[in-house]
Amino acid sequence: MSDLLSYIGIVGFHHQHGHRLEFIYPPISNQDLGMFDWNYLNYAALPDGCHNSNEDYCFFVMNETNPTTVPSNKLYGIAYFKQKAIKDLPSEAISIDDTRSTIQKSVVVLSNFPIFYSFKTQLSSATICYFNQGDFKNTEILVNWFNNKNKQFREDNNLYLEKRKENKKPENEFTTESLQKQIIPIQSDLFFSSSSLQKFLLHFGRNSLVFFKLLMLERGVLVFCPQPVNAVCETVLSVLSLFPKSFDLFVQQNHSVCSDYHIEWSQDTDKEHLEQIRKFQLPLPIFTSKGTFCQPYLPLQHSAAIIPDTEHPTNGQKGYLVGTSNNLYLKSPPSTCHAIVDIQSGEILFRDESLHRILELTSFDRRFIDHIIDTVQEVYTNPQQTGYIGTDKWLRDQFAYYILCLLNSLSKTLRVEDGKAIIDNIDSLSTFNEFFIRKWSGSRNFHLWRNRMFKQYPNSLPHFKSLPNHPSGPPSDIIDNLQDSLVPITNSLSKVFSSFFNESPTNTPQTPNSNNNSNNNFYNASKSAVKPLVSTSKDLAKSFFNYFTQTTSTTNSTDQKDTPSVLKEQEFFEITSESSSIGVPTTTVQVEQTLEVVNQNGEEIKEDTNLKIIQEFDPDTDQFYEL
């Protein structure tokens, strides 16, 4: 049986030696000493810019350096750092090495469980008591607190095992030893007791849904805020917690505890909701050992984790979600970075221009997120209101509802024919943004989810009548009706005109590796953020103007018809759609002629209008292969 807390330590800053681990309890075992990079702990515990705050905290993950098991081992860390002026400290607390005007130290807790939220307040109290005692060499108060937490955790687990043993019938009795091997449930409150989803949603507004959908695409995402550091970590974990049962992956992807523990959700979720989550094979396999790399705080000294080591940085590069407080990431973003989330402005800056169209919110999306924002705003401004609606759990349930409606609508159109996965009538999913569906359907997590679904339900995928096509429901007023009626028109016009607008030789695809001046603007991200959401009508008008201004100088060109589209779609299975109701035919026959089709490595595949499947995903080798 694992302890709740693995280590507690103190990291300080020395004017000559820099960050250093001054104390740790219990002593690091030989196994853990070779398993983890302990230098990472020093930089994560005292993050960049922490000297600008009197006190702050951050979350981080220590990953196994050379994993030998699947899943690998992990340690989840919480660091609460504080600084105090020397003049306010007793003389016995000051050493000859303390030559600066302030003393800066961080109290760190490492655990096998993702206890970020539940322990930040407790660790804050322990750190303040440690500073107030006036003797930094006296660590007894920290050791006692550490041992008491582990003792309570063991007692609770033993009590659970004893109760389960008593409830067994005589013919099914288990020995104590065998019971120890049974999986022990941990209540979800342990992981979400002090979350701050309300603040996250009110700060980012509609962009919270854009951020949510962005992570489903498995792109490189940087979350930046210079101060406070906790805003970066809270933002990363907040958006991650919106995915239903996502924290299960923190436990399932840690070899130390995955066989003995699981998160218990049944006590705070209704049975129908649990049944829907179970049948749709959630959580989505986004943040897995071979999927998107997640690090609530990434020190600059360990930026190699997101910097490619090959000449072609996009080849096989995994997505990531990392937080940082160092503006050097903005001055020179990694070539693998597709988007930067600027916390100060609440904006999302895209380095890949195609993401503007892919992540544009539909009128259905806007109604959905606006309803949530209005509800939370009302509850947040009226603390007297108590109950379920507007709480963090209610927020998580709303986004889980969004995912369930998306998967339920998709299951009605997704089928297998002759061993090939096919989406029938993709227009029926346009309420979620057709471009988003196309891009997400080429992601690794979609293919893993799809394979699990067809393995579990080989004949017909499940769908629930109680789930609507979109969680926003029908239009609520005349304006909503008008907006929704314009969606198929703008989509059809966009499809028809995109082949013309994007064929101009002066238009070059925007990729994360493009050498252009836009990269220099990210240093000023917190001052002037670019709006990520651009309306379709404005895009069409701008493209319409650009087309006629560009064609005046290119009318004699004979190569325009062969110029690939700016938008690169990863088509891994057949997508069909019905004709538009306004008399403009949609060009979505298997693989559109206007699209430049690329494989997982970014290599161009010759266009073939009869091509039904270009690649298939093999979960055993975690690779795509051509058919």
PDB file of C-alpha atoms in Angstrom, residues 80-241:
ATOM      1  CA  TYR A  80       4.939  26.670  -1.722  1.00  0.00           C
ATOM      2  CA  PHE A  81       7.686  29.301  -1.771  1.00  0.00           C
ATOM      3  CA  LYS A  82       8.093  32.317   0.454  1.00  0.00           C
ATOM      4  CA  GLN A  83      10.676  35.016   1.052  1.00  0.00           C
ATOM      5  CA  LYS A  84      11.321  37.137   4.111  1.00  0.00           C
ATOM      6  CA  ALA A  85      13.555  40.134   4.764  1.00  0.00           C
ATOM      7  CA  ILE A  86      16.628  39.364   6.868  1.00  0.00           C
ATOM      8  CA  LYS A  87      15.856  42.311   9.130  1.00  0.00           C
ATOM      9  CA  ASP A  88      12.604  40.574  10.116  1.00  0.00           C
ATOM     10  CA  LEU A  89      14.330  37.316  11.094  1.00  0.00           C
ATOM     11  CA  PRO A  90      16.072  36.437  14.369  1.00  0.00           C
ATOM     12  CA  SER A  91      19.854  36.236  14.238  1.00  0.00           C
ATOM     13  CA  GLU A  92      19.897  32.445  14.735  1.00  0.00           C
ATOM     14  CA  ALA A  93      17.936  32.033  11.492  1.00  0.00           C
ATOM     15  CA  ILE A  94      20.653  33.772   9.437  1.00  0.00           C
ATOM     16  CA  SER A  95      23.812  31.989   8.244  1.00  0.00           C
ATOM     17  CA  ILE A  96      27.057  33.373   6.822  1.00  0.00           C
ATOM     18  CA  ASP A  97      25.858  32.363   3.343  1.00  0.00           C
ATOM     19  CA  ASP A  98      22.861  34.687   3.551  1.00  0.00           C
ATOM     20  CA  THR A  99      24.358  37.776   1.909  1.00  0.00           C
ATOM     21  CA  ARG A 100      21.183  39.133   0.313  1.00  0.00           C
ATOM     22  CA  SER A 101      18.509  41.296   1.887  1.00  0.00           C
ATOM     23  CA  THR A 102      15.957  38.479   1.778  1.00  0.00           C
ATOM     24  CA  ILE A 103      15.914  34.741   2.389  1.00  0.00           C
ATOM     25  CA  GLN A 104      13.961  32.653  -0.085  1.00  0.00           C
ATOM     26  CA  LYS A 105      12.888  29.053   0.489  1.00  0.00           C
ATOM     27  CA  SER A 106      10.338  26.625  -0.851  1.00  0.00           C
ATOM     28  CA  VAL A 107       8.633  23.762   0.972  1.00  0.00           C
ATOM     29  CA  VAL A 108       7.937  20.903  -1.446  1.00  0.00           C
ATOM     30  CA  VAL A 109       5.706  17.859  -1.237  1.00  0.00           C
ATOM     31  CA  LEU A 110       5.980  14.932  -3.674  1.00  0.00           C
ATOM     32  CA  SER A 111       3.234  12.340  -4.029  1.00  0.00           C
ATOM     33  CA  ASN A 112       2.249   9.398  -6.193  1.00  0.00           C
ATOM     34  CA  PHE A 113      -1.207  10.985  -6.483  1.00  0.00           C
ATOM     35  CA  PRO A 114      -2.302  14.240  -8.217  1.00  0.00           C
ATOM     36  CA  ILE A 115      -3.170  16.015  -4.953  1.00  0.00           C
ATOM     37  CA  PHE A 116      -2.424  19.479  -6.343  1.00  0.00           C
ATOM     38  CA  TYR A 117      -5.628  21.220  -5.296  1.00  0.00           C
ATOM     39  CA  SER A 118      -6.290  19.526  -1.970  1.00  0.00           C
ATOM     40  CA  PHE A 119      -2.853  20.188  -0.466  1.00  0.00           C
ATOM     41  CA  LYS A 120      -2.062  23.719  -1.602  1.00  0.00           C
ATOM     42  CA  THR A 121      -3.843  25.281   1.395  1.00  0.00           C
ATOM     43  CA  GLN A 122      -2.405  22.804   3.883  1.00  0.00           C
ATOM     44  CA  LEU A 123       1.105  23.246   2.509  1.00  0.00           C
ATOM     45  CA  SER A 124       0.677  27.013   2.742  1.00  0.00           C
ATOM     46  CA  SER A 125      -0.088  26.747   6.461  1.00  0.00           C
ATOM     47  CA  ALA A 126       2.870  24.418   7.028  1.00  0.00           C
ATOM     48  CA  THR A 127       5.229  26.783   5.172  1.00  0.00           C
ATOM     49  CA  ILE A 128       4.082  29.838   7.133  1.00  0.00           C
ATOM     50  CA  CYS A 129       4.570  27.978  10.426  1.00  0.00           C
ATOM     51  CA  TYR A 130       8.027  26.884   9.291  1.00  0.00           C
ATOM     52  CA  PHE A 131       9.019  30.500   8.549  1.00  0.00           C
ATOM     53  CA  ASN A 132       7.459  31.897  11.719  1.00  0.00           C
ATOM     54  CA  GLN A 133       9.400  29.604  14.034  1.00  0.00           C
ATOM     55  CA  GLY A 134      12.564  31.572  13.170  1.00  0.00           C
ATOM     56  CA  ASP A 135      14.865  28.563  12.801  1.00  0.00           C
ATOM     57  CA  PHE A 136      15.217  27.140   9.287  1.00  0.00           C
ATOM     58  CA  LYS A 137      17.286  24.204  10.518  1.00  0.00           C
ATOM     59  CA  ASN A 138      14.401  22.961  12.616  1.00  0.00           C
ATOM     60  CA  THR A 139      12.324  20.798  10.278  1.00  0.00           C
ATOM     61  CA  GLU A 140      10.469  18.868  12.949  1.00  0.00           C
ATOM     62  CA  ILE A 141       7.213  20.683  12.279  1.00  0.00           C
ATOM     63  CA  LEU A 142       7.312  19.615   8.617  1.00  0.00           C
ATOM     64  CA  VAL A 143       8.237  16.006   9.408  1.00  0.00           C
ATOM     65  CA  ASN A 144       5.404  15.684  11.936  1.00  0.00           C
ATOM     66  CA  TRP A 145       2.898  17.127   9.491  1.00  0.00           C
ATOM     67  CA  PHE A 146       4.154  14.727   6.779  1.00  0.00           C
ATOM     68  CA  ASN A 147       3.874  11.649   9.030  1.00  0.00           C
ATOM     69  CA  ASN A 148       0.409  12.598  10.293  1.00  0.00           C
ATOM     70  CA  LYS A 149      -0.956  12.871   6.756  1.00  0.00           C
ATOM     71  CA  ASN A 150       0.398   9.472   5.782  1.00  0.00           C
ATOM     72  CA  LYS A 151      -0.857   7.901   9.001  1.00  0.00           C
ATOM     73  CA  GLN A 152      -4.364   9.203   8.417  1.00  0.00           C
ATOM     74  CA  PHE A 153      -4.318   7.957   4.804  1.00  0.00           C
ATOM     75  CA  ARG A 154      -3.240   4.450   5.859  1.00  0.00           C
ATOM     76  CA  GLU A 155      -5.866   4.301   8.594  1.00  0.00           C
ATOM     77  CA  ASP A 156      -8.622   5.292   6.178  1.00  0.00           C
ATOM     78  CA  ASN A 157      -7.531   2.630   3.683  1.00  0.00           C
ATOM     79  CA  ASN A 158      -7.270  -0.075   6.344  1.00  0.00           C
ATOM     80  CA  LEU A 159     -10.729   0.837   7.612  1.00  0.00           C
ATOM     81  CA  TYR A 160     -12.108   0.494   4.102  1.00  0.00           C
ATOM     82  CA  LEU A 161     -10.482  -2.920   3.664  1.00  0.00           C
ATOM     83  CA  GLU A 162     -11.830  -4.133   6.987  1.00  0.00           C
ATOM     84  CA  LYS A 163     -15.361  -3.015   6.149  1.00  0.00           C
ATOM     85  CA  ARG A 164     -15.191  -4.719   2.795  1.00  0.00           C
ATOM     86  CA  LYS A 165     -13.974  -7.899   4.439  1.00  0.00           C
ATOM     87  CA  GLU A 166     -16.893  -7.834   6.893  1.00  0.00           C
ATOM     88  CA  ASN A 167     -19.398  -7.342   4.089  1.00  0.00           C
ATOM     89  CA  LYS A 168     -18.235 -10.477   2.277  1.00  0.00           C
ATOM     90  CA  LYS A 169     -20.377 -13.567   2.570  1.00  0.00           C
ATOM     91  CA  PRO A 170     -18.769 -16.584   4.321  1.00  0.00           C
ATOM     92  CA  GLU A 171     -18.386 -18.519   1.068  1.00  0.00           C
ATOM     93  CA  ASN A 172     -16.576 -15.573  -0.500  1.00  0.00           C
ATOM     94  CA  GLU A 173     -14.229 -14.702   2.347  1.00  0.00           C
ATOM     95  CA  PHE A 174     -10.908 -13.140   1.432  1.00  0.00           C
ATOM     96  CA  THR A 175      -7.740 -13.204   3.439  1.00  0.00           C
ATOM     97  CA  THR A 176      -6.224  -9.913   4.540  1.00  0.00           C
ATOM     98  CA  GLU A 177      -3.332 -10.491   2.147  1.00  0.00           C
ATOM     99  CA  SER A 178      -5.609 -10.919  -0.843  1.00  0.00           C
ATOM    100  CA  LEU A 179      -7.668  -7.904   0.172  1.00  0.00           C
ATOM    101  CA  GLN A 180      -4.521  -5.822   0.121  1.00  0.00           C
ATOM    102  CA  LYS A 181      -4.301  -6.546  -3.600  1.00  0.00           C
ATOM    103  CA  GLN A 182      -7.786  -5.202  -4.257  1.00  0.00           C
ATOM    104  CA  ILE A 183      -8.104  -1.767  -5.796  1.00  0.00           C
ATOM    105  CA  ILE A 184      -8.762   0.908  -3.181  1.00  0.00           C
ATOM    106  CA  PRO A 185     -11.098   3.763  -4.148  1.00  0.00           C
ATOM    107  CA  ILE A 186     -10.114   7.356  -3.447  1.00  0.00           C
ATOM    108  CA  GLN A 187     -12.910   9.907  -3.322  1.00  0.00           C
ATOM    109  CA  SER A 188     -12.725  12.505  -6.075  1.00  0.00           C
ATOM    110  CA  ASP A 189     -13.016  15.283  -3.467  1.00  0.00           C
ATOM    111  CA  LEU A 190      -9.382  14.609  -2.587  1.00  0.00           C
ATOM    112  CA  PHE A 191      -8.381  15.941  -6.001  1.00  0.00           C
ATOM    113  CA  PHE A 192     -10.861  18.806  -6.512  1.00  0.00           C
ATOM    114  CA  SER A 193     -11.557  20.188  -3.030  1.00  0.00           C
ATOM    115  CA  SER A 194      -9.929  23.582  -3.712  1.00  0.00           C
ATOM    116  CA  SER A 195     -10.171  23.961  -7.480  1.00  0.00           C
ATOM    117  CA  SER A 196     -10.814  27.361  -9.072  1.00  0.00           C
ATOM    118  CA  LEU A 197     -12.835  26.628 -12.204  1.00  0.00           C
ATOM    119  CA  GLN A 198     -15.180  29.549 -11.634  1.00  0.00           C
ATOM    120  CA  LYS A 199     -12.329  32.053 -11.829  1.00  0.00           C
ATOM    121  CA  PHE A 200     -10.912  30.266 -14.872  1.00  0.00           C
ATOM    122  CA  LEU A 201     -14.194  30.455 -16.769  1.00  0.00           C
ATOM    123  CA  LEU A 202     -14.985  34.061 -15.852  1.00  0.00           C
ATOM    124  CA  HIS A 203     -11.481  35.161 -16.850  1.00  0.00           C
ATOM    125  CA  PHE A 204     -11.277  33.406 -20.226  1.00  0.00           C
ATOM    126  CA  GLY A 205     -14.964  33.622 -21.147  1.00  0.00           C
ATOM    127  CA  ARG A 206     -15.680  32.077 -24.543  1.00  0.00           C
ATOM    128  CA  ASN A 207     -12.005  31.290 -24.963  1.00  0.00           C
ATOM    129  CA  SER A 208     -12.354  28.636 -22.271  1.00  0.00           C
ATOM    130  CA  LEU A 209     -14.274  26.508 -24.791  1.00  0.00           C
ATOM    131  CA  VAL A 210     -11.741  27.346 -27.523  1.00  0.00           C
ATOM    132  CA  PHE A 211      -8.951  26.255 -25.162  1.00  0.00           C
ATOM    133  CA  PHE A 212     -10.853  23.063 -24.356  1.00  0.00           C
ATOM    134  CA  LYS A 213     -11.284  22.114 -28.024  1.00  0.00           C
ATOM    135  CA  LEU A 214      -7.695  23.106 -28.824  1.00  0.00           C
ATOM    136  CA  LEU A 215      -6.369  20.392 -26.510  1.00  0.00           C
ATOM    137  CA  MET A 216      -8.377  17.757 -28.381  1.00  0.00           C
ATOM    138  CA  LEU A 217      -6.258  18.519 -31.468  1.00  0.00           C
ATOM    139  CA  GLU A 218      -3.033  17.542 -29.630  1.00  0.00           C
ATOM    140  CA  ARG A 219      -1.097  20.649 -30.604  1.00  0.00           C
ATOM    141  CA  GLY A 220       1.805  22.351 -28.858  1.00  0.00           C
ATOM    142  CA  VAL A 221       0.313  24.815 -26.351  1.00  0.00           C
ATOM    143  CA  LEU A 222       2.187  27.201 -24.040  1.00  0.00           C
ATOM    144  CA  VAL A 223       0.392  28.816 -21.106  1.00  0.00           C
ATOM    145  CA  PHE A 224       2.130  32.031 -20.035  1.00  0.00           C
ATOM    146  CA  CYS A 225       1.861  34.481 -17.151  1.00  0.00           C
ATOM    147  CA  PRO A 226       4.825  36.351 -15.603  1.00  0.00           C
ATOM    148  CA  GLN A 227       3.213  36.696 -12.170  1.00  0.00           C
ATOM    149  CA  PRO A 228       1.804  35.035 -10.182  1.00  0.00           C
ATOM    150  CA  VAL A 229       3.186  31.621 -11.055  1.00  0.00           C
ATOM    151  CA  ASN A 230       0.204  29.841  -9.534  1.00  0.00           C
ATOM    152  CA  ALA A 231      -2.006  31.362 -12.261  1.00  0.00           C
ATOM    153  CA  VAL A 232      -0.114  29.318 -14.857  1.00  0.00           C
ATOM    154  CA  CYS A 233      -0.447  26.042 -12.961  1.00  0.00           C
ATOM    155  CA  GLU A 234      -4.074  26.653 -12.007  1.00  0.00           C
ATOM    156  CA  THR A 235      -4.955  27.394 -15.637  1.00  0.00           C
ATOM    157  CA  VAL A 236      -3.323  24.196 -16.912  1.00  0.00           C
ATOM    158  CA  LEU A 237      -5.051  21.996 -14.353  1.00  0.00           C
ATOM    159  CA  SER A 238      -8.371  23.830 -14.677  1.00  0.00           C
ATOM    160  CA  VAL A 239      -8.723  23.224 -18.406  1.00  0.00           C
ATOM    161  CA  LEU A 240      -7.479  19.665 -17.990  1.00  0.00           C
ATOM    162  CA  SER A 241     -10.049  18.955 -15.264  1.00  0.00           C
TER     163      SER A 241
END
